[in-house]
Amino acid sequence: MARKNSSVLILGGGAWGLSTALHMINSGYHDITVVERAEQIPSQYSAAWDLNKIVRAEYEDPFYTELALDAIEGWKTPLFGPYYHQTGYVVAATGRAPPKAIHHLEKALSSISSHPTFAPEIRQLNGPEDFKNHTWQYTGPLTGFKGYFNRIAGYAHSADALRGIWEHCANKGVKFILGESAGKVVELLYGDETSDAGNAAFASSSTGSGPQAGQGQGRCIGAKTADGRDHLADLTICALGAHGASLIPSLGNFVVARCWSVAHVQLTEAESDYLRGIPTTNVRDLGFFFEPDPKTRLFKLCPLGTGYTNTGKDGISLPPGEVLPPPQDYIPLEDEQKLRQLLRETFPWMAERAFVEQKLCWFADTADSEYCIDFVPGTKQSLVVLSGDSGHGFKMMPSFGKWVLDLLGNKEQRLSRWQWRNTDSRGKDWSTSVSWRIGTPREVGDLVKAKSMMIKARL
Ligand SMILES: Cc1cc2nc3c(=O)[nH]c(=O)nc-3n(C[C@H](O)[C@H](O)[C@H](O)COP(=O)(O)OP(=O)(O)OC[C@H]3O[C@@H](n4cnc5c(N)ncnc54)[C@H](O)[C@@H]3O)c2cc1C
């Protein structure tokens, strides 16, 4: 087991970095520093920087069903509970859904319908009337809708959860270094691979868990921030979400930064009250939405699709930086159309309203949707990478840090599915093979061009 007095540097104060800090401090580590480029948490660069995320346990793979079930128990504790809303979860496909969407829905349902915890909590919805009987606020035609309601699910207020766990960790003694200068990591620092420089706590084992050593650059001894300061540590944990490959380029061989659209409708107080308590609703061929946020009265929607990448000349996709600014308050037309269709089917009174706070939200995607929680090969277990959330990592926030402790305790990643991968899938487009994604993948650069053409056409 790694020593509890080791200095630990966590890069990134998003969902997984904070969960790791929480579990580490609770387990007795006491020298933990989180370095985060945003001025405050939640960070605008985090995939979880918005109102809410779905919390549900339906998975095609029972392994994740059990993990999500455990995480849901975590969401019900006093620490996480204020951010969890068990509104239930409606999953549907329209009468026009392609077979892939229907197949995914059926597989997700079968993953929980025979599960002892979920079985009594599921209600099949076999047509528009069933949906309306269940949720009286659905007033649209719900054309050909079929699906089910699962009571043990809902959503978590993601921005509030990040803020709450940040404050909790800071109160417990985790140090935070924040801001574009002091907190933005620009480089990982490596010592001489052959020397025993630094604390040997993490160097004692030679059983590298990655399939092949030598990919790192020797022992990682910390990180440099934009203000030029070196932060030395016995163990460095890289939890940069979609930005991971900016510091560990070989991660970009199998992890792709991909983004999805997010949009909101600004509701009045009365409208927000009217929709209070609606289930989180996921229409597999269109998109999903949540109960409105009572504070801001924003109603959040996300279209479902294959997302967009930003691939550089080296074949690695990273979120756009200063060179290619992401389009502001904009989502692609095809996504807007899907969301308007989703509203026409469910809440037609909202269907033509302006979308506000539109954005593209970046996450770290892998071909098999498996996470990567492992030591970076060739770094003598001095560098851990947490990546590959694949768009389903927020719900795991209450539990996630436990799995990092398991890695440190076992000195290797025993679950092959979460190991570092030596595959190089750059240039290969696997996004459409992911069972629940429908559509044609595109590059974000094309969206920027389309947006500027649209603006020029209007002038
Ligand atoms: C549109 C969308 C919808 C989603 N919906 C769901 C859902 O319904 N349910 C669900 O479970 N999950 C969902 N997810 C996925 C979820 O948001 C992610 O799995 C989760 O946020 C991953 O956490 P993370 O800590 O790995 O990354 P992040 O939360 O992105 O955190 C990374 C952190 O690193 C920081 N950082 C980046 N670069 C640097 C640097 N150089 N120096 C210092 N700090 C840096 C960032 O500011 C950020 O705070 C969704 C994601 C998107 C994009």
Coordinates of C-alpha atoms in Angstrom, one line a residue, residues 9-12 16-17 20 188 190 209-211 215-216 220 235-255 364 366 370-379 381-389 400 403-405 407-408 412-413 415 417-422:
L9 CA -0.6 16.1 -6.6
I10 CA -4.0 15.9 -8.3
L11 CA -4.2 17.7 -11.7
G12 CA -7.7 18.8 -12.4
W16 CA -13.0 12.5 -10.8
G17 CA -10.2 14.6 -9.4
T20 CA -10.1 11.1 -5.7
L188 CA 4.6 17.2 -16.3
Y190 CA 10.1 13.8 -14.9
S209 CA 0.3 -2.6 -14.5
G210 CA 0.4 -1.2 -18.0
P211 CA 0.9 -3.8 -20.7
Q215 CA 5.8 4.8 -22.6
G216 CA 6.4 7.4 -19.9
C220 CA 7.1 11.7 -12.7
L235 CA 2.5 10.7 -6.7
T236 CA 0.9 12.7 -9.5
I237 CA -2.6 11.9 -10.6
C238 CA -3.7 13.3 -13.9
A239 CA -7.5 13.9 -13.9
L240 CA -7.8 16.4 -16.8
G241 CA -10.9 14.9 -18.4
A242 CA -10.9 15.7 -22.2
H243 CA -7.6 17.6 -21.8
G244 CA -5.6 14.6 -20.6
A245 CA -3.6 14.1 -23.8
S246 CA -2.3 17.7 -23.6
L247 CA 0.0 16.5 -20.8
I248 CA 0.3 12.8 -21.7
P249 CA 0.3 12.6 -25.5
S250 CA 0.3 8.8 -25.7
L251 CA -3.1 8.9 -24.0
G252 CA -4.4 10.5 -27.2
N253 CA -3.7 7.2 -29.0
F254 CA -6.7 5.6 -27.4
V255 CA -8.7 8.5 -25.8
A364 CA -12.8 11.8 -22.9
T366 CA -12.8 5.5 -25.6
E370 CA -14.4 1.8 -20.7
Y371 CA -12.6 4.1 -18.2
C372 CA -8.8 4.2 -17.9
I373 CA -7.7 4.2 -14.2
D374 CA -4.1 3.1 -14.2
F375 CA -0.4 4.0 -13.8
V376 CA 1.1 5.4 -16.9
P377 CA 3.6 2.7 -18.1
G378 CA 7.3 3.5 -17.7
T379 CA 6.8 6.0 -14.9
Q381 CA 4.1 4.1 -10.6
S382 CA 4.6 7.8 -10.0
L383 CA 1.9 8.9 -12.4
V384 CA -1.7 7.8 -12.5
V385 CA -4.1 8.7 -15.2
L386 CA -7.9 8.9 -14.8
S387 CA -9.5 9.2 -18.2
G388 CA -11.9 7.7 -20.7
D389 CA -15.1 8.7 -18.9
F400 CA -14.9 7.0 -8.1
W403 CA -11.2 2.8 -7.4
V404 CA -8.1 5.0 -7.3
L405 CA -7.4 3.7 -3.8
L407 CA -5.2 0.9 -7.8
L408 CA -2.7 2.3 -5.3
E412 CA -1.5 -2.5 -10.4
Q413 CA -4.8 -2.2 -12.2
L415 CA -9.3 -5.0 -14.0
R417 CA -11.0 -3.2 -18.8
W418 CA -9.5 -0.2 -16.9
Q419 CA -5.9 -0.7 -17.8
W420 CA -3.8 1.6 -19.9
R421 CA -4.1 0.5 -23.6
N422 CA -1.3 0.2 -26.1

